[in-house]
Amino acid sequence: MKILLKKGRILDPSSGLDFVGDLLIEDGNIRGVERDIELSEKNITMLDCQGKLIFPGLVDMHVHLREPGEEWKEDIESGTRAALYGGVLRVACMPNTKPVNDSPEVTSYILKRAKEKAWVTVYPISAITKGQEGKELSEFGRLKKAGAIAVSDDGKWVANSALMKRALLYAKNFDLPVISHCEDPFLSFKGQINEGKISAKLGLKGIPSSAETIAVIRDLLLAKETETSVHLAHLSVKENIPFLKWAKEEGIPFTAETCPHYFTLTEKEVEGYNTLAKVNPPLRTEEDIYAIKNALKEGYIEVIASDHAPHSPLEKEVEFELASFGMLGLQFLLPLSFNLVREGVLSELKLLEYMITNPSKILRVTPPSFKEGALAEVIVFDPEEEWKVTEEIIQSKSKNTPLLGKTLKGKVKMIILQKTIYRADT
Ligand SMILES: [Zn+2]
Ligand SMILES: [Zn+2]
């Protein structure tokens, strides 16, 4: 069974390929990429890709699939369907489920459910501490054996520095990546949105940028002292950047991530008490967006993830203070990130590096690529097509996004995953 994609712009960050040509898939594997592949046989599925980009599936290292325990918001089936439609063919899911993924049993359960019904590859991330309570480390060796790809207490920062230091050393033993949700809980206590003029105007308690930057600095210092890399999740404030620069110059092992909403949306979205724009860390200011883009350009931040966080109306159609933090991300990751290319912040290949090869490297997996023999994980993307965000288009069970009704540019047209062609176009 052969699938031939014709005349698309082929981009593969693993090999640095960027040219207009053809891609051949045979029996679910990449067979070749060339300027012109002519086949005389019959029984070939030909796909015209003129004007489109063809690249390997994205790897989103930060999503919340809500299973087990909160399946009314999302489950592994619906969350991975949203991923597929978003061009994300591998997701790493955070452990703040119910129960928390802090045991081999929960890790295995997630993998079993994924095997039964996931549309894309699922990598479970297990908790750093038992119950994500920040008191006692979970058993990294047993978790890794069960299939944990990394550890994180995402949603919470491991505020006890001695415990975090031990976690880094312990993780190093098992070659497990450590992902930190950088937020000093004392500074952000009861905070709702970014601390500033808008929080004062709305009468909502603010979350200061220092809550994030203090956590970032501590984590960098611990990474230095333990000589163990730390991955800093969803960075949102400009104050981090000089410290990231310093850490790079010092040779401290770390990687940093941001999400499309932190370089697209500002705190103004919450005006009118819009709970759909309530997210943690909170949406910040124009200056922060500028600084985050610059950090991406300079390579201080080198991963873009969605932090896909579904919530149902039960958690969102309530008073602002009672609403849960988080917004959907999987189907908007690519169109919003592509604005970075349009604005000249990153080249297409660099952007894909941030969404395919860099997260793969951090998670210690072979990235999706167009190398001969690789599994076919292929996205066909139209960078020009505009589409409106509607509830019908959203594949997640939940519809919580401040982008509802807005028009985005750039659309995933087709996904070829092994032997199956999905048309995301309807
Ligand atoms: Zn987080
Ligand atoms: Zn998260």
Tab-separated table of C-alpha atoms and ligand atoms in Angstrom:
chain	number	residue	atom	x	y	z
A	1	MET	CA	0.000	0.000	0.000
A	2	LYS	CA	1.557	3.244	-1.181
A	3	ILE	CA	0.682	6.867	-0.470
A	4	LEU	CA	2.404	9.564	-2.503
A	5	LEU	CA	2.243	13.184	-1.411
A	6	LYS	CA	3.024	15.423	-4.371
A	7	LYS	CA	4.600	18.843	-4.605
A	8	GLY	CA	4.335	20.049	-1.015
A	9	ARG	CA	6.950	22.018	0.853
A	10	ILE	CA	8.685	19.304	2.833
A	11	LEU	CA	10.025	20.352	6.231
A	12	ASP	CA	11.828	17.925	8.535
A	13	PRO	CA	13.684	19.427	11.499
A	14	SER	CA	15.487	16.112	12.224
A	15	SER	CA	17.390	16.299	8.971
A	16	GLY	CA	17.058	20.002	8.173
A	17	LEU	CA	15.107	19.278	4.977
A	18	ASP	CA	13.233	22.228	3.477
A	19	PHE	CA	12.340	21.919	-0.203
A	20	VAL	CA	9.353	21.496	-2.495
A	21	GLY	CA	8.975	17.864	-3.434
A	22	ASP	CA	7.290	14.505	-2.909
A	23	LEU	CA	7.024	12.119	0.013
A	24	LEU	CA	6.382	8.416	-0.410
A	25	ILE	CA	4.839	6.246	2.298
A	26	GLU	CA	4.732	2.481	1.929
A	27	ASP	CA	2.905	0.176	4.330
A	28	GLY	CA	2.846	2.803	7.023
A	29	ASN	CA	6.531	3.742	6.796
A	30	ILE	CA	8.421	6.587	5.179
A	31	ARG	CA	9.970	5.276	1.967
A	32	GLY	CA	11.550	8.412	0.550
A	33	VAL	CA	11.556	12.166	0.072
A	34	GLU	CA	12.694	13.589	-3.232
A	35	ARG	CA	12.107	16.516	-5.581
A	36	ASP	CA	10.106	14.322	-7.902
A	37	ILE	CA	8.951	10.762	-7.339
A	38	GLU	CA	7.341	9.195	-10.408
A	39	LEU	CA	5.607	5.868	-9.958
A	40	SER	CA	4.024	3.962	-12.784
A	41	GLU	CA	2.218	1.367	-10.675
A	42	LYS	CA	-1.502	1.431	-10.010
A	43	ASN	CA	-2.977	1.290	-6.524
A	44	ILE	CA	-1.181	4.357	-5.332
A	45	THR	CA	-3.051	6.957	-3.338
A	46	MET	CA	-1.887	10.278	-4.715
A	47	LEU	CA	-2.348	13.390	-2.620
A	48	ASP	CA	-1.853	16.780	-4.215
A	49	CYS	CA	-0.082	19.016	-1.694
A	50	GLN	CA	0.616	22.104	-3.787
A	51	GLY	CA	0.790	25.200	-1.635
A	52	LYS	CA	0.827	23.089	1.520
A	53	LEU	CA	3.505	22.273	4.053
A	54	ILE	CA	4.326	18.643	4.836
A	55	PHE	CA	6.052	17.947	8.147
A	56	PRO	CA	6.266	15.216	10.810
A	57	GLY	CA	3.648	15.067	13.592
A	58	LEU	CA	4.097	17.411	16.528
A	59	VAL	CA	5.123	16.213	19.979
A	60	ASP	CA	3.225	18.125	22.689
A	61	MET	CA	4.965	17.499	25.991
A	62	HIS	CA	2.376	19.274	28.142
A	63	VAL	CA	-1.282	18.236	28.045
A	64	HIS	CA	-3.985	17.339	30.539
A	65	LEU	CA	-6.161	14.433	29.385
A	66	ARG	CA	-8.206	14.299	32.647
A	67	GLU	CA	-8.408	10.488	32.677
A	68	PRO	CA	-8.673	8.888	35.174
A	69	GLY	CA	-11.122	10.763	37.319
A	70	GLU	CA	-12.494	13.781	35.457
A	71	GLU	CA	-13.840	12.207	32.296
A	72	TRP	CA	-16.675	14.733	32.070
A	73	LYS	CA	-14.039	17.280	31.046
A	74	GLU	CA	-11.984	15.122	28.694
A	75	ASP	CA	-10.770	11.567	28.368
A	76	ILE	CA	-7.975	9.823	26.563
A	77	GLU	CA	-10.148	9.246	23.489
A	78	SER	CA	-11.438	12.823	23.114
A	79	GLY	CA	-8.173	14.469	24.131
A	80	THR	CA	-6.136	12.490	21.640
A	81	ARG	CA	-8.732	13.144	18.929
A	82	ALA	CA	-8.224	16.876	19.521
A	83	ALA	CA	-4.489	16.221	19.305
A	84	LEU	CA	-4.857	14.395	15.986
A	85	TYR	CA	-6.902	17.235	14.484
A	86	GLY	CA	-4.291	19.669	15.745
A	87	GLY	CA	-1.453	17.811	14.024
A	88	VAL	CA	-0.098	16.546	17.357
A	89	LEU	CA	0.714	12.855	17.024
A	90	ARG	CA	2.334	12.329	20.416
A	91	VAL	CA	1.259	13.805	23.733
A	92	ALA	CA	2.771	13.641	27.205
A	93	CYS	CA	0.012	13.846	29.816
A	94	MET	CA	0.376	15.478	33.206
A	95	PRO	CA	-0.263	13.504	36.403
A	96	ASN	CA	-2.829	15.739	38.142
A	97	THR	CA	-5.588	13.223	37.496
A	98	LYS	CA	-7.861	11.675	40.121
A	99	PRO	CA	-6.211	9.688	41.555
A	100	VAL	CA	-2.910	11.436	40.925
A	101	ASN	CA	-0.590	9.461	38.668
A	102	ASP	CA	1.963	8.775	41.389
A	103	SER	CA	1.950	4.966	41.202
A	104	PRO	CA	2.810	2.277	38.656
A	105	GLU	CA	-0.855	1.230	38.774
A	106	VAL	CA	-2.132	4.588	37.499
A	107	THR	CA	0.678	4.869	34.943
A	108	SER	CA	-0.155	1.393	33.600
A	109	TYR	CA	-3.855	2.191	33.602
A	110	ILE	CA	-3.284	5.274	31.423
A	111	LEU	CA	-1.182	3.239	29.003
A	112	LYS	CA	-3.798	0.495	28.885
A	113	ARG	CA	-6.590	2.987	28.151
A	114	ALA	CA	-4.401	4.663	25.539
A	115	LYS	CA	-3.831	1.342	23.832
A	116	GLU	CA	-7.578	0.734	23.736
A	117	LYS	CA	-8.749	4.079	22.437
A	118	ALA	CA	-6.112	6.744	21.850
A	119	TRP	CA	-5.823	8.279	18.382
A	120	VAL	CA	-2.181	9.234	18.922
A	121	THR	CA	0.738	8.115	21.084
A	122	VAL	CA	0.348	8.864	24.804
A	123	TYR	CA	3.300	9.227	27.167
A	124	PRO	CA	2.303	9.349	30.849
A	125	ILE	CA	4.141	11.779	33.119
A	126	SER	CA	4.118	10.663	36.756
A	127	ALA	CA	4.143	12.808	39.870
A	128	ILE	CA	7.338	13.923	41.587
A	129	THR	CA	5.720	13.630	45.019
A	130	LYS	CA	3.039	11.312	46.342
A	131	GLY	CA	-0.386	12.833	45.767
A	132	GLN	CA	1.442	15.919	44.425
A	133	GLU	CA	1.510	16.990	48.044
A	134	GLY	CA	5.117	18.103	48.003
A	135	LYS	CA	6.033	15.965	51.002
A	136	GLU	CA	7.356	12.586	49.950
A	137	LEU	CA	8.951	11.516	46.670
A	138	SER	CA	7.140	8.935	44.583
A	139	GLU	CA	9.016	5.819	43.495
A	140	PHE	CA	10.721	6.916	40.288
A	141	GLY	CA	12.243	3.523	39.441
A	142	ARG	CA	8.950	1.678	39.597
A	143	LEU	CA	7.177	4.496	37.754
A	144	LYS	CA	9.703	4.430	34.954
A	145	LYS	CA	9.371	0.675	34.686
A	146	ALA	CA	5.597	1.069	34.365
A	147	GLY	CA	6.070	3.512	31.485
A	148	ALA	CA	6.454	6.989	32.990
A	149	ILE	CA	8.301	9.195	30.513
A	150	ALA	CA	9.040	12.022	32.972
A	151	VAL	CA	8.079	13.302	36.408
A	152	SER	CA	6.282	16.535	37.303
A	153	ASP	CA	3.978	17.933	39.969
A	154	ASP	CA	2.411	20.178	37.320
A	155	GLY	CA	-0.278	22.366	38.813
A	156	LYS	CA	1.987	22.765	41.814
A	157	TRP	CA	5.592	23.696	42.401
A	158	VAL	CA	7.668	21.484	44.693
A	159	ALA	CA	8.094	24.337	47.166
A	160	ASN	CA	10.391	22.442	49.535
A	161	SER	CA	13.807	23.105	47.985
A	162	ALA	CA	15.542	20.254	49.796
A	163	LEU	CA	12.942	17.818	48.492
A	164	MET	CA	13.270	19.204	44.950
A	165	LYS	CA	17.039	18.811	45.150
A	166	ARG	CA	16.592	15.182	46.158
A	167	ALA	CA	14.046	14.705	43.352
A	168	LEU	CA	16.574	15.937	40.783
A	169	LEU	CA	19.287	13.605	42.062
A	170	TYR	CA	16.884	10.683	42.285
A	171	ALA	CA	15.557	11.345	38.748
A	172	LYS	CA	19.110	11.487	37.437
A	173	ASN	CA	19.641	7.913	38.633
A	174	PHE	CA	16.792	6.754	36.445
A	175	ASP	CA	17.417	9.171	33.571
A	176	LEU	CA	13.930	10.613	34.049
A	177	PRO	CA	13.303	14.191	32.910
A	178	VAL	CA	11.974	16.522	35.631
A	179	ILE	CA	9.386	19.137	34.652
A	180	SER	CA	8.748	22.045	36.990
A	181	HIS	CA	5.578	24.147	37.237
A	182	CYS	CA	7.273	27.344	38.373
A	183	GLU	CA	5.031	29.111	40.865
A	184	ASP	CA	5.792	30.196	44.406
A	185	PRO	CA	2.506	29.243	46.102
A	186	PHE	CA	2.872	31.820	48.846
A	187	LEU	CA	3.185	34.679	46.391
A	188	SER	CA	0.370	33.418	44.176
A	189	PHE	CA	-1.921	32.463	47.081
A	190	LYS	CA	-5.566	33.066	46.133
A	191	GLY	CA	-4.377	34.915	43.016
A	192	GLN	CA	-6.751	34.985	40.062
A	193	ILE	CA	-5.104	36.903	37.231
A	194	ASN	CA	-1.913	38.815	36.480
A	195	GLU	CA	-1.091	41.341	39.183
A	196	GLY	CA	-1.321	44.847	37.770
A	197	LYS	CA	-3.707	47.569	36.718
A	198	ILE	CA	-6.354	45.166	35.459
A	199	SER	CA	-6.396	43.085	38.646
A	200	ALA	CA	-6.761	46.324	40.624
A	201	LYS	CA	-9.554	47.547	38.358
A	202	LEU	CA	-11.454	44.254	38.515
A	203	GLY	CA	-10.865	43.867	42.233
A	204	LEU	CA	-9.304	40.440	41.775
A	205	LYS	CA	-6.244	39.255	43.676
A	206	GLY	CA	-3.220	39.282	41.412
A	207	ILE	CA	-0.476	36.746	40.745
A	208	PRO	CA	2.799	38.704	40.580
A	209	SER	CA	5.504	37.886	38.070
A	210	SER	CA	7.834	37.256	41.022
A	211	ALA	CA	5.803	34.125	41.863
A	212	GLU	CA	7.130	32.642	38.626
A	213	THR	CA	10.613	34.128	38.490
A	214	ILE	CA	11.556	33.195	42.054
A	215	ALA	CA	10.619	29.601	41.231
A	216	VAL	CA	12.609	29.719	37.997
A	217	ILE	CA	15.725	31.008	39.764
A	218	ARG	CA	15.540	28.369	42.484
A	219	ASP	CA	15.094	25.580	39.962
A	220	LEU	CA	18.051	26.823	37.919
A	221	LEU	CA	20.242	26.938	41.024
A	222	LEU	CA	19.259	23.391	41.945
A	223	ALA	CA	19.905	22.196	38.399
A	224	LYS	CA	23.358	23.738	38.628
A	225	GLU	CA	24.129	22.220	42.003
A	226	THR	CA	22.880	18.738	41.091
A	227	GLU	CA	24.153	18.896	37.510
A	228	THR	CA	20.736	17.625	36.492
A	229	SER	CA	18.588	19.195	33.838
A	230	VAL	CA	15.271	20.720	34.788
A	231	HIS	CA	12.527	21.542	32.296
A	232	LEU	CA	10.713	24.787	33.129
A	233	ALA	CA	7.079	24.551	32.010
A	234	HIS	CA	4.890	27.303	30.530
A	235	LEU	CA	7.013	30.410	31.136
A	236	SER	CA	5.028	33.626	30.902
A	237	VAL	CA	6.909	36.661	32.254
A	238	LYS	CA	9.662	38.922	30.985
A	239	GLU	CA	11.472	38.929	34.340
A	240	ASN	CA	12.603	35.319	33.709
A	241	ILE	CA	14.589	36.117	30.619
A	242	PRO	CA	17.807	37.606	32.082
A	243	PHE	CA	18.052	34.582	34.370
A	244	LEU	CA	17.579	32.137	31.492
A	245	LYS	CA	20.296	33.996	29.628
A	246	TRP	CA	22.566	33.834	32.657
A	247	ALA	CA	21.890	30.090	33.050
A	248	LYS	CA	22.771	29.440	29.391
A	249	GLU	CA	26.025	31.360	29.819
A	250	GLU	CA	26.838	29.431	32.995
A	251	GLY	CA	26.182	26.134	31.194
A	252	ILE	CA	23.441	25.158	33.637
A	253	PRO	CA	21.477	22.197	32.285
A	254	PHE	CA	17.898	23.293	31.678
A	255	THR	CA	15.252	23.619	29.010
A	256	ALA	CA	12.333	26.027	28.964
A	257	GLU	CA	8.862	25.934	27.479
A	258	THR	CA	6.133	28.407	26.695
A	259	CYS	CA	2.631	28.057	25.281
A	260	PRO	CA	0.870	29.899	22.439
A	261	HIS	CA	-1.387	31.850	24.801
A	262	TYR	CA	1.674	33.452	26.424
A	263	PHE	CA	2.812	34.933	23.129
A	264	THR	CA	-0.662	35.646	21.746
A	265	LEU	CA	-3.121	36.803	24.414
A	266	THR	CA	-2.845	39.456	27.114
A	267	GLU	CA	-4.522	39.944	30.480
A	268	LYS	CA	-7.082	42.146	28.713
A	269	GLU	CA	-8.890	38.912	27.778
A	270	VAL	CA	-10.162	38.600	31.365
A	271	GLU	CA	-11.904	41.988	31.298
A	272	GLY	CA	-15.596	41.426	31.809
A	273	TYR	CA	-14.611	38.592	34.162
A	274	ASN	CA	-14.190	36.137	31.305
A	275	THR	CA	-13.448	32.851	33.058
A	276	LEU	CA	-12.433	31.263	29.729
A	277	ALA	CA	-9.277	33.394	29.913
A	278	LYS	CA	-8.460	32.302	33.480
A	279	VAL	CA	-5.318	30.232	33.261
A	280	ASN	CA	-2.267	29.467	35.363
A	281	PRO	CA	0.195	31.089	34.961
A	282	PRO	CA	-2.119	33.968	34.068
A	283	LEU	CA	-2.159	35.860	30.779
A	284	ARG	CA	0.272	38.735	31.113
A	285	THR	CA	1.023	41.986	29.236
A	286	GLU	CA	2.208	43.134	25.801
A	287	GLU	CA	5.716	43.585	27.214
A	288	ASP	CA	5.738	39.987	28.409
A	289	ILE	CA	4.612	38.762	24.981
A	290	TYR	CA	7.423	40.747	23.394
A	291	ALA	CA	9.974	39.280	25.821
A	292	ILE	CA	8.727	35.697	25.381
A	293	LYS	CA	8.987	36.030	21.587
A	294	ASN	CA	12.477	37.389	21.961
A	295	ALA	CA	13.440	34.498	24.238
A	296	LEU	CA	12.144	32.079	21.598
A	297	LYS	CA	14.169	33.872	18.962
A	298	GLU	CA	17.324	33.774	21.082
A	299	GLY	CA	16.740	30.118	21.992
A	300	TYR	CA	16.450	30.669	25.752
A	301	ILE	CA	13.019	29.096	25.418
A	302	GLU	CA	13.152	26.157	23.021
A	303	VAL	CA	9.902	24.246	23.442
A	304	ILE	CA	6.352	25.230	22.559
A	305	ALA	CA	3.642	23.098	24.188
A	306	SER	CA	-0.095	23.599	24.514
A	307	ASP	CA	-0.811	23.074	28.240
A	308	HIS	CA	-4.163	21.814	26.949
A	309	ALA	CA	-6.397	22.052	30.035
A	310	PRO	CA	-10.050	21.138	29.450
A	311	HIS	CA	-12.760	22.263	31.872
A	312	SER	CA	-16.508	21.878	31.534
A	313	PRO	CA	-19.141	24.602	32.132
A	314	LEU	CA	-19.369	23.243	35.699
A	315	GLU	CA	-15.906	24.642	36.385
A	316	LYS	CA	-16.108	27.688	34.101
A	317	GLU	CA	-19.660	29.083	34.192
A	318	VAL	CA	-19.276	30.189	37.778
A	319	GLU	CA	-18.035	33.239	39.668
A	320	PHE	CA	-14.546	34.242	38.577
A	321	GLU	CA	-12.935	33.343	41.898
A	322	LEU	CA	-14.478	29.877	41.818
A	323	ALA	CA	-13.609	29.080	38.195
A	324	SER	CA	-10.840	26.581	37.436
A	325	PHE	CA	-7.618	27.625	35.743
A	326	GLY	CA	-6.894	26.412	32.219
A	327	MET	CA	-7.834	26.571	28.545
A	328	LEU	CA	-7.857	24.211	25.576
A	329	GLY	CA	-4.757	24.199	23.418
A	330	LEU	CA	-4.270	21.189	21.175
A	331	GLN	CA	-6.174	22.410	18.112
A	332	PHE	CA	-4.786	25.947	18.323
A	333	LEU	CA	-1.135	25.095	18.920
A	334	LEU	CA	-0.106	25.094	15.278
A	335	PRO	CA	-2.079	28.071	13.894
A	336	LEU	CA	-1.106	30.323	16.825
A	337	SER	CA	2.535	29.224	16.782
A	338	PHE	CA	2.708	29.791	13.057
A	339	ASN	CA	2.224	33.498	13.734
A	340	LEU	CA	5.843	33.398	14.954
A	341	VAL	CA	6.891	32.497	11.409
A	342	ARG	CA	4.677	35.194	9.887
A	343	GLU	CA	6.191	37.767	12.244
A	344	GLY	CA	9.745	36.669	11.470
A	345	VAL	CA	10.463	35.457	15.035
A	346	LEU	CA	11.293	31.891	13.924
A	347	SER	CA	11.788	30.128	10.611
A	348	GLU	CA	9.446	27.247	9.779
A	349	LEU	CA	12.175	24.701	10.547
A	350	LYS	CA	13.069	26.352	13.856
A	351	LEU	CA	9.427	26.404	14.904
A	352	LEU	CA	9.089	22.702	14.102
A	353	GLU	CA	12.278	22.020	16.033
A	354	TYR	CA	10.568	23.608	19.065
A	355	MET	CA	7.495	21.421	18.586
A	356	ILE	CA	9.012	18.125	17.378
A	357	THR	CA	12.718	17.511	17.939
A	358	ASN	CA	13.324	19.498	21.144
A	359	PRO	CA	10.456	17.961	23.143
A	360	SER	CA	11.474	14.522	21.813
A	361	LYS	CA	15.043	15.077	22.964
A	362	ILE	CA	13.885	16.125	26.442
A	363	LEU	CA	11.613	13.077	26.702
A	364	ARG	CA	14.412	10.826	25.353
A	365	VAL	CA	12.379	9.507	22.419
A	366	THR	CA	13.227	9.329	18.733
A	367	PRO	CA	11.400	12.233	17.100
A	368	PRO	CA	8.896	11.739	14.303
A	369	SER	CA	10.843	12.323	11.087
A	370	PHE	CA	11.005	11.662	7.359
A	371	LYS	CA	14.006	9.364	7.628
A	372	GLU	CA	13.640	6.265	5.508
A	373	GLY	CA	11.945	3.493	7.468
A	374	ALA	CA	10.466	5.817	10.116
A	375	LEU	CA	6.819	5.299	11.013
A	376	ALA	CA	4.609	7.536	8.932
A	377	GLU	CA	3.574	10.415	11.203
A	378	VAL	CA	2.824	13.075	8.622
A	379	ILE	CA	0.941	16.385	8.710
A	380	VAL	CA	-0.265	18.366	5.710
A	381	PHE	CA	-0.794	21.991	6.739
A	382	ASP	CA	-2.152	24.969	4.836
A	383	PRO	CA	-0.471	28.034	6.345
A	384	GLU	CA	-2.830	30.443	4.565
A	385	GLU	CA	-6.283	29.021	5.218
A	386	GLU	CA	-8.387	30.917	7.715
A	387	TRP	CA	-10.971	29.250	9.906
A	388	LYS	CA	-13.295	30.258	12.667
A	389	VAL	CA	-13.130	28.629	16.100
A	390	THR	CA	-16.559	27.141	16.838
A	391	GLU	CA	-17.740	24.609	19.385
A	392	GLU	CA	-18.406	22.169	16.518
A	393	ILE	CA	-14.805	22.250	15.335
A	394	ILE	CA	-13.442	21.574	18.816
A	395	GLN	CA	-12.870	17.840	19.248
A	396	SER	CA	-12.399	17.996	23.016
A	397	LYS	CA	-15.333	17.248	25.306
A	398	SER	CA	-14.881	20.688	26.828
A	399	LYS	CA	-15.083	23.917	24.837
A	400	ASN	CA	-13.212	26.260	27.180
A	401	THR	CA	-11.196	28.668	25.100
A	402	PRO	CA	-11.219	32.464	24.846
A	403	LEU	CA	-10.644	31.946	21.110
A	404	LEU	CA	-14.293	30.935	20.487
A	405	GLY	CA	-15.647	33.026	17.617
A	406	LYS	CA	-12.192	34.222	16.581
A	407	THR	CA	-10.586	33.525	13.214
A	408	LEU	CA	-7.256	31.724	13.085
A	409	LYS	CA	-4.887	31.406	10.158
A	410	GLY	CA	-3.306	28.075	9.267
A	411	LYS	CA	-5.149	24.778	9.119
A	412	VAL	CA	-4.224	21.131	9.403
A	413	LYS	CA	-5.657	19.563	6.247
A	414	MET	CA	-4.567	15.954	6.443
A	415	ILE	CA	-2.906	13.619	8.879
A	416	ILE	CA	-1.279	10.399	7.764
A	417	LEU	CA	-0.623	8.137	10.678
A	418	GLN	CA	0.915	4.872	9.608
A	419	LYS	CA	-1.531	3.444	7.052
A	420	THR	CA	-4.469	5.749	7.754
A	421	ILE	CA	-5.254	9.040	6.057
A	422	TYR	CA	-7.406	11.425	8.096
A	423	ARG	CA	-8.905	14.470	6.457
A	424	ALA	CA	-9.287	17.183	9.057
A	425	ASP	CA	-10.885	19.369	6.502
A	426	THR	CA	-14.567	18.869	7.116
B	1	ZN	ZN	1.496	23.997	35.208
B	2	ZN	ZN	-0.283	22.071	32.888
